């Protein structure tokens, strides 16, 4: 029988990693970051089709996408052209404890899901060293996440990501196709309580972009 990253569960799901107080603290940091580095709506390379999520970043590098130049990391915001704000310590500490990688993260991509936003199946492969994991933090509404294998057609498993959960794609699962099928609207009050009037879901993904040395 074929095995793949999903069936072997080589991804790591840490439910409830951050408690309610830490979740609120993290979200308040993200609010401050978004004042300096406002959300933007990326578009896909070539087709120019807009993503349904809005994005921003913190850390020395940020992930961006546009029609002309495609997916890439860059040190500045694509609209304001300012440097990205620093990464909150809670996130640096998470990486230190869980990433099992000898260098700090360089980018934290912030994805905001509101009004039916989802994320189609994709691989995270714009980084130089796939021995570094991608570490994700979910805040706000729960979402149905799927992980398959290195081929788009490999079998998938589904995991519900709730507020405070951490998920790592590492090892065999690092290049597995994955995505968000749907967000369960209204399942958390965290975003609405912390000043995002429409509520929704925030996902933070920490990445090492350049490798070590
Ligand atoms: C999301 N997450 O949870 C989308 N990528 O909204 C991702 O695309 C992702 O959760 C790499 C590693 C973990 C992830
Ligand atoms: Fe991803």
Short mmCIF file of N, CA and C in Angstrom, two decimals, residues 11-152:
data_model
loop_
_atom_site.label_atom_id
_atom_site.label_comp_id
_atom_site.label_asym_id
_atom_site.label_seq_id
_atom_site.Cartn_x
_atom_site.Cartn_y
_atom_site.Cartn_z
N UNK A 11 3.41 15.20 9.73
CA UNK A 11 3.20 16.57 10.22
C UNK A 11 2.91 16.46 11.72
N UNK A 12 3.07 17.58 12.43
CA UNK A 12 2.89 17.56 13.89
C UNK A 12 1.82 18.58 14.27
N UNK A 13 0.74 18.12 14.89
CA UNK A 13 -0.36 19.00 15.33
C UNK A 13 -0.31 19.10 16.85
N UNK A 14 -0.17 20.31 17.36
CA UNK A 14 -0.09 20.55 18.81
C UNK A 14 -1.34 21.34 19.21
N UNK A 15 -2.45 20.65 19.51
CA UNK A 15 -3.70 21.36 19.84
C UNK A 15 -3.54 22.17 21.13
N UNK A 16 -4.12 23.37 21.14
CA UNK A 16 -4.13 24.18 22.37
C UNK A 16 -2.75 24.59 22.85
N UNK A 17 -1.80 24.77 21.93
CA UNK A 17 -0.43 25.13 22.32
C UNK A 17 -0.42 26.47 23.07
N UNK A 18 -1.16 27.43 22.55
CA UNK A 18 -1.24 28.75 23.22
C UNK A 18 -2.57 28.83 23.99
N UNK A 19 -2.50 29.28 25.26
CA UNK A 19 -3.73 29.44 26.04
C UNK A 19 -4.44 30.74 25.64
N UNK A 20 -5.64 30.95 26.21
CA UNK A 20 -6.48 32.08 25.79
C UNK A 20 -5.76 33.42 25.98
N UNK A 21 -5.02 33.56 27.07
CA UNK A 21 -4.32 34.82 27.33
C UNK A 21 -3.22 35.05 26.29
N UNK A 22 -2.48 34.00 25.99
CA UNK A 22 -1.41 34.12 24.98
C UNK A 22 -1.99 34.40 23.59
N UNK A 23 -3.13 33.78 23.28
CA UNK A 23 -3.77 34.03 21.98
C UNK A 23 -4.13 35.50 21.83
N UNK A 24 -4.72 36.07 22.91
CA UNK A 24 -5.10 37.49 22.86
C UNK A 24 -3.87 38.37 22.75
N UNK A 25 -2.81 38.02 23.48
CA UNK A 25 -1.57 38.80 23.43
C UNK A 25 -0.97 38.78 22.02
N UNK A 26 -0.96 37.59 21.44
CA UNK A 26 -0.43 37.44 20.08
C UNK A 26 -1.23 38.27 19.08
N UNK A 27 -2.54 38.20 19.22
CA UNK A 27 -3.39 38.93 18.28
C UNK A 27 -3.21 40.44 18.42
N UNK A 28 -2.99 40.92 19.68
CA UNK A 28 -2.76 42.36 19.86
C UNK A 28 -1.44 42.77 19.21
N UNK A 29 -0.42 41.90 19.30
CA UNK A 29 0.84 42.18 18.60
C UNK A 29 0.59 42.25 17.09
N UNK A 30 -0.21 41.34 16.58
CA UNK A 30 -0.48 41.32 15.14
C UNK A 30 -1.23 42.60 14.72
N UNK A 31 -2.16 43.04 15.57
CA UNK A 31 -2.86 44.31 15.27
C UNK A 31 -1.88 45.46 15.12
N UNK A 32 -0.91 45.53 16.04
CA UNK A 32 0.11 46.59 15.95
C UNK A 32 0.92 46.45 14.66
N UNK A 33 1.26 45.22 14.33
CA UNK A 33 2.03 44.97 13.10
C UNK A 33 1.25 45.44 11.88
N UNK A 34 -0.08 45.18 11.88
CA UNK A 34 -0.89 45.55 10.72
C UNK A 34 -1.08 47.06 10.59
N UNK A 35 -0.86 47.80 11.69
CA UNK A 35 -0.89 49.26 11.60
C UNK A 35 0.29 49.76 10.76
N UNK A 36 1.42 49.08 10.90
CA UNK A 36 2.65 49.47 10.19
C UNK A 36 2.70 48.82 8.81
N UNK A 37 2.30 47.57 8.76
CA UNK A 37 2.35 46.79 7.51
C UNK A 37 0.93 46.32 7.18
N UNK A 38 0.13 47.18 6.53
CA UNK A 38 -1.29 46.89 6.34
C UNK A 38 -1.53 45.64 5.48
N UNK A 39 -2.69 45.02 5.72
CA UNK A 39 -3.06 43.86 4.91
C UNK A 39 -3.11 44.25 3.44
N UNK A 40 -2.69 43.35 2.57
CA UNK A 40 -2.80 43.56 1.13
C UNK A 40 -3.41 42.31 0.52
N UNK A 41 -3.93 42.45 -0.68
CA UNK A 41 -4.57 41.31 -1.34
C UNK A 41 -3.65 40.83 -2.46
N UNK A 42 -2.95 39.73 -2.22
CA UNK A 42 -2.03 39.26 -3.26
C UNK A 42 -2.80 38.67 -4.44
N UNK A 43 -2.16 38.63 -5.59
CA UNK A 43 -2.76 37.98 -6.77
C UNK A 43 -1.81 36.91 -7.28
N UNK A 44 -2.38 35.93 -7.97
CA UNK A 44 -1.60 34.80 -8.47
C UNK A 44 -0.74 35.24 -9.66
N UNK A 45 0.42 34.58 -9.78
CA UNK A 45 1.24 34.84 -10.96
C UNK A 45 0.47 34.50 -12.24
N UNK A 46 0.78 35.18 -13.31
CA UNK A 46 0.21 34.94 -14.65
C UNK A 46 -1.28 35.26 -14.76
N UNK A 47 -2.15 34.53 -14.00
CA UNK A 47 -3.60 34.75 -14.17
C UNK A 47 -4.03 36.08 -13.56
N UNK A 48 -3.31 36.55 -12.54
CA UNK A 48 -3.70 37.79 -11.87
C UNK A 48 -4.93 37.64 -10.99
N UNK A 49 -5.37 36.40 -10.76
CA UNK A 49 -6.55 36.16 -9.92
C UNK A 49 -6.20 36.46 -8.46
N UNK A 50 -7.09 37.17 -7.77
CA UNK A 50 -6.81 37.56 -6.38
C UNK A 50 -6.99 36.37 -5.44
N UNK A 51 -6.14 36.28 -4.44
CA UNK A 51 -6.33 35.33 -3.34
C UNK A 51 -7.59 35.76 -2.56
N UNK A 52 -8.28 34.81 -1.92
CA UNK A 52 -9.44 35.21 -1.11
C UNK A 52 -9.01 35.63 0.29
N UNK A 53 -7.78 35.30 0.70
CA UNK A 53 -7.28 35.78 1.99
C UNK A 53 -6.53 37.10 1.77
N UNK A 54 -6.48 37.91 2.82
CA UNK A 54 -5.61 39.09 2.81
C UNK A 54 -4.39 38.77 3.65
N UNK A 55 -3.25 39.39 3.31
CA UNK A 55 -1.98 39.00 3.91
C UNK A 55 -1.19 40.20 4.38
N UNK A 56 -0.26 39.91 5.31
CA UNK A 56 0.85 40.80 5.61
C UNK A 56 1.96 39.92 6.16
N UNK A 57 3.03 40.51 6.66
CA UNK A 57 4.16 39.73 7.17
C UNK A 57 4.82 40.47 8.31
N UNK A 58 5.60 39.74 9.10
CA UNK A 58 6.57 40.36 10.00
C UNK A 58 7.84 39.53 9.97
N UNK A 59 8.94 40.15 10.46
CA UNK A 59 10.24 39.50 10.37
C UNK A 59 11.07 40.14 9.27
N UNK A 60 12.34 39.73 9.12
CA UNK A 60 13.23 40.35 8.12
C UNK A 60 12.75 40.19 6.67
N UNK A 61 12.01 39.12 6.40
CA UNK A 61 11.52 38.90 5.04
C UNK A 61 10.01 38.66 5.07
N UNK A 62 9.36 38.95 3.94
CA UNK A 62 7.93 38.68 3.84
C UNK A 62 7.62 38.01 2.52
N UNK A 63 6.60 37.15 2.53
CA UNK A 63 6.19 36.45 1.32
C UNK A 63 5.16 37.32 0.58
N UNK A 64 5.38 37.53 -0.70
CA UNK A 64 4.45 38.34 -1.50
C UNK A 64 4.22 37.64 -2.84
N UNK A 65 3.16 38.04 -3.52
CA UNK A 65 2.88 37.49 -4.84
C UNK A 65 2.19 38.54 -5.69
N UNK A 66 2.63 38.69 -6.93
CA UNK A 66 1.89 39.53 -7.87
C UNK A 66 1.94 38.90 -9.25
N UNK A 67 1.20 39.53 -10.17
CA UNK A 67 1.02 38.95 -11.50
C UNK A 67 2.34 38.89 -12.26
N UNK A 68 3.12 39.97 -12.17
CA UNK A 68 4.31 40.09 -13.00
C UNK A 68 5.48 39.27 -12.47
N UNK A 69 5.70 39.34 -11.14
CA UNK A 69 6.93 38.76 -10.58
C UNK A 69 6.71 37.49 -9.79
N UNK A 70 5.47 37.09 -9.60
CA UNK A 70 5.17 35.80 -8.98
C UNK A 70 5.46 35.75 -7.49
N UNK A 71 5.59 34.52 -6.98
CA UNK A 71 5.80 34.28 -5.55
C UNK A 71 7.25 34.57 -5.20
N UNK A 72 7.46 35.27 -4.10
CA UNK A 72 8.84 35.54 -3.66
C UNK A 72 8.85 36.08 -2.23
N UNK A 73 10.04 36.11 -1.65
CA UNK A 73 10.24 36.77 -0.37
C UNK A 73 10.97 38.08 -0.62
N UNK A 74 10.60 39.11 0.10
CA UNK A 74 11.32 40.39 -0.01
C UNK A 74 11.31 41.12 1.33
N UNK A 75 12.30 42.01 1.53
CA UNK A 75 12.44 42.67 2.83
C UNK A 75 11.47 43.83 3.05
N UNK A 76 10.68 44.18 2.05
CA UNK A 76 9.79 45.34 2.20
C UNK A 76 8.34 45.00 1.79
N UNK A 77 7.42 45.79 2.34
CA UNK A 77 5.99 45.67 2.03
C UNK A 77 5.74 46.10 0.57
N UNK A 78 4.93 45.36 -0.17
CA UNK A 78 4.78 45.66 -1.60
C UNK A 78 4.06 46.98 -1.88
N UNK A 79 3.30 47.50 -0.91
CA UNK A 79 2.56 48.75 -1.15
C UNK A 79 3.28 49.93 -0.50
N UNK A 80 3.62 49.80 0.78
CA UNK A 80 4.25 50.93 1.49
C UNK A 80 5.75 51.00 1.20
N UNK A 81 6.34 49.88 0.76
CA UNK A 81 7.78 49.75 0.51
C UNK A 81 8.63 49.96 1.77
N UNK A 82 7.98 49.86 2.94
CA UNK A 82 8.71 49.92 4.22
C UNK A 82 9.15 48.52 4.63
N UNK A 83 10.19 48.46 5.49
CA UNK A 83 10.62 47.18 6.07
C UNK A 83 9.47 46.56 6.86
N UNK A 84 9.43 45.23 6.90
CA UNK A 84 8.42 44.54 7.72
C UNK A 84 8.73 44.75 9.20
N UNK A 85 7.69 44.84 10.06
CA UNK A 85 7.93 44.96 11.51
C UNK A 85 8.57 43.67 12.07
N UNK A 86 9.14 43.80 13.27
CA UNK A 86 9.79 42.64 13.90
C UNK A 86 8.77 41.56 14.28
N UNK A 87 9.28 40.35 14.41
CA UNK A 87 8.43 39.23 14.81
C UNK A 87 8.23 39.26 16.33
N UNK A 88 7.01 39.04 16.82
CA UNK A 88 6.79 39.01 18.27
C UNK A 88 7.58 37.87 18.94
N UNK A 89 8.00 38.13 20.19
CA UNK A 89 8.82 37.16 20.92
C UNK A 89 8.10 35.82 21.11
N UNK A 90 6.79 35.87 21.32
CA UNK A 90 6.03 34.61 21.48
C UNK A 90 6.26 33.68 20.29
N UNK A 91 6.40 34.26 19.10
CA UNK A 91 6.60 33.44 17.90
C UNK A 91 8.04 32.94 17.79
N UNK A 92 8.99 33.82 18.14
CA UNK A 92 10.40 33.40 18.13
C UNK A 92 10.61 32.27 19.13
N UNK A 93 9.95 32.38 20.30
CA UNK A 93 10.07 31.33 21.33
C UNK A 93 9.46 30.02 20.86
N UNK A 94 8.33 30.11 20.17
CA UNK A 94 7.68 28.91 19.62
C UNK A 94 8.66 28.19 18.68
N UNK A 95 9.30 28.95 17.79
CA UNK A 95 10.25 28.35 16.85
C UNK A 95 11.41 27.69 17.60
N UNK A 96 11.95 28.43 18.60
CA UNK A 96 13.08 27.90 19.38
C UNK A 96 12.73 26.57 20.02
N UNK A 97 11.51 26.49 20.56
CA UNK A 97 11.12 25.27 21.27
C UNK A 97 10.78 24.12 20.33
N UNK A 98 10.18 24.43 19.17
CA UNK A 98 9.58 23.34 18.38
C UNK A 98 10.21 23.08 17.02
N UNK A 99 10.98 24.02 16.46
CA UNK A 99 11.38 23.86 15.05
C UNK A 99 12.50 22.84 14.84
N UNK A 100 13.32 22.59 15.86
CA UNK A 100 14.44 21.65 15.71
C UNK A 100 15.32 22.06 14.53
N UNK A 101 15.62 23.35 14.47
CA UNK A 101 16.42 23.91 13.38
C UNK A 101 17.38 24.93 13.97
N UNK A 102 18.66 24.96 13.51
CA UNK A 102 19.68 25.75 14.21
C UNK A 102 19.73 27.24 13.89
N UNK A 103 18.69 27.80 13.31
CA UNK A 103 18.69 29.24 13.00
C UNK A 103 17.26 29.75 13.15
N UNK A 104 17.14 31.06 13.43
CA UNK A 104 15.79 31.60 13.69
C UNK A 104 14.95 31.73 12.41
N UNK A 105 13.64 31.89 12.58
CA UNK A 105 12.78 32.10 11.40
C UNK A 105 13.07 33.47 10.80
N UNK A 106 12.88 33.59 9.50
CA UNK A 106 13.12 34.87 8.81
C UNK A 106 11.84 35.55 8.36
N UNK A 107 10.78 34.78 8.24
CA UNK A 107 9.52 35.35 7.75
C UNK A 107 8.36 34.78 8.54
N UNK A 108 7.40 35.65 8.83
CA UNK A 108 6.12 35.19 9.37
C UNK A 108 5.03 35.76 8.48
N UNK A 109 4.39 34.87 7.74
CA UNK A 109 3.28 35.26 6.86
C UNK A 109 2.00 35.29 7.69
N UNK A 110 1.27 36.39 7.57
CA UNK A 110 0.00 36.59 8.29
C UNK A 110 -1.12 36.47 7.26
N UNK A 111 -2.00 35.51 7.46
CA UNK A 111 -3.14 35.33 6.54
C UNK A 111 -4.43 35.61 7.30
N UNK A 112 -5.28 36.49 6.78
CA UNK A 112 -6.58 36.76 7.41
C UNK A 112 -7.70 36.21 6.54
N UNK A 113 -8.49 35.33 7.16
CA UNK A 113 -9.63 34.70 6.47
C UNK A 113 -10.91 35.34 6.96
N UNK A 114 -11.62 36.03 6.05
CA UNK A 114 -12.94 36.56 6.38
C UNK A 114 -13.86 36.26 5.20
N UNK A 115 -15.17 36.25 5.44
CA UNK A 115 -16.18 36.13 4.38
C UNK A 115 -15.90 35.00 3.38
N UNK A 116 -15.86 33.77 3.86
CA UNK A 116 -15.77 32.63 2.94
C UNK A 116 -14.38 32.41 2.33
N UNK A 117 -13.34 33.10 2.84
CA UNK A 117 -12.00 32.90 2.30
C UNK A 117 -11.53 31.46 2.53
N UNK A 118 -10.77 30.91 1.59
CA UNK A 118 -10.15 29.58 1.78
C UNK A 118 -8.79 29.59 1.10
N UNK A 119 -8.13 28.45 1.19
CA UNK A 119 -6.77 28.37 0.62
C UNK A 119 -6.67 27.05 -0.12
N UNK A 120 -6.53 27.12 -1.43
CA UNK A 120 -6.46 25.91 -2.25
C UNK A 120 -5.20 25.10 -1.95
N UNK A 121 -5.20 23.84 -2.38
CA UNK A 121 -4.06 22.95 -2.13
C UNK A 121 -2.79 23.53 -2.75
N UNK A 122 -1.74 23.57 -1.96
CA UNK A 122 -0.46 24.11 -2.42
C UNK A 122 0.67 23.45 -1.65
N UNK A 123 1.89 23.59 -2.19
CA UNK A 123 3.10 23.23 -1.46
C UNK A 123 3.79 24.53 -1.08
N UNK A 124 4.46 24.56 0.09
CA UNK A 124 5.28 25.71 0.45
C UNK A 124 6.69 25.39 -0.02
N UNK A 125 7.11 25.99 -1.14
CA UNK A 125 8.40 25.60 -1.70
C UNK A 125 9.19 26.78 -2.24
N UNK A 126 8.96 27.96 -1.67
CA UNK A 126 9.72 29.14 -2.09
C UNK A 126 10.91 29.38 -1.17
N UNK A 127 11.23 28.40 -0.31
CA UNK A 127 12.32 28.55 0.65
C UNK A 127 13.52 27.74 0.16
N UNK A 128 14.73 28.10 0.66
CA UNK A 128 15.95 27.47 0.14
C UNK A 128 16.25 26.13 0.79
N UNK A 129 15.78 25.93 2.03
CA UNK A 129 16.20 24.75 2.78
C UNK A 129 14.96 24.03 3.34
N UNK A 130 14.60 22.93 2.72
CA UNK A 130 13.40 22.23 3.16
C UNK A 130 13.64 21.39 4.42
N UNK A 131 14.87 21.44 4.96
CA UNK A 131 15.07 20.77 6.25
C UNK A 131 14.54 21.65 7.40
N UNK A 132 14.25 22.91 7.12
CA UNK A 132 13.56 23.74 8.11
C UNK A 132 12.06 23.52 7.98
N UNK A 133 11.35 23.39 9.10
CA UNK A 133 9.90 23.19 9.00
C UNK A 133 9.19 24.49 8.65
N UNK A 134 7.92 24.40 8.33
CA UNK A 134 7.04 25.57 8.37
C UNK A 134 6.14 25.35 9.59
N UNK A 135 6.12 26.37 10.46
CA UNK A 135 5.41 26.26 11.74
C UNK A 135 4.20 27.20 11.69
N UNK A 136 2.99 26.66 11.87
CA UNK A 136 1.82 27.54 11.78
C UNK A 136 1.08 27.66 13.09
N UNK A 137 0.50 28.85 13.30
CA UNK A 137 -0.32 29.15 14.48
C UNK A 137 -1.68 29.61 14.00
N UNK A 138 -2.74 29.03 14.56
CA UNK A 138 -4.10 29.42 14.18
C UNK A 138 -4.74 30.22 15.31
N UNK A 139 -5.44 31.29 14.93
CA UNK A 139 -6.13 32.16 15.90
C UNK A 139 -7.53 32.46 15.39
N UNK A 140 -8.51 32.44 16.29
CA UNK A 140 -9.88 32.80 15.89
C UNK A 140 -10.66 31.59 15.43
N UNK A 141 -11.53 31.79 14.43
CA UNK A 141 -12.41 30.70 13.99
C UNK A 141 -11.64 29.45 13.61
N UNK A 142 -12.23 28.29 13.92
CA UNK A 142 -11.64 27.01 13.54
C UNK A 142 -11.72 26.83 12.02
N UNK A 143 -10.85 25.96 11.50
CA UNK A 143 -10.84 25.71 10.05
C UNK A 143 -10.54 24.24 9.80
N UNK A 144 -11.06 23.75 8.67
CA UNK A 144 -10.78 22.39 8.25
C UNK A 144 -9.57 22.44 7.32
N UNK A 145 -8.48 21.81 7.78
CA UNK A 145 -7.18 21.81 7.08
C UNK A 145 -6.99 20.43 6.49
N UNK A 146 -6.45 20.34 5.27
CA UNK A 146 -6.11 19.01 4.75
C UNK A 146 -4.63 18.93 4.44
N UNK A 147 -4.08 17.73 4.64
CA UNK A 147 -2.69 17.44 4.28
C UNK A 147 -2.68 16.17 3.46
N UNK A 148 -1.99 16.20 2.33
CA UNK A 148 -1.84 15.01 1.50
C UNK A 148 -0.38 14.63 1.43
N UNK A 149 0.07 14.31 0.22
CA UNK A 149 1.46 13.94 0.02
C UNK A 149 2.14 14.87 -0.95
N UNK A 150 3.27 14.44 -1.49
CA UNK A 150 4.03 15.30 -2.41
C UNK A 150 3.37 15.41 -3.77
N UNK A 151 2.47 14.48 -4.06
CA UNK A 151 1.70 14.59 -5.31
C UNK A 151 0.30 15.10 -4.98
N UNK A 152 -0.18 15.98 -5.85
CA UNK A 152 -1.49 16.58 -5.66
C UNK A 152 -2.57 15.53 -5.44
#
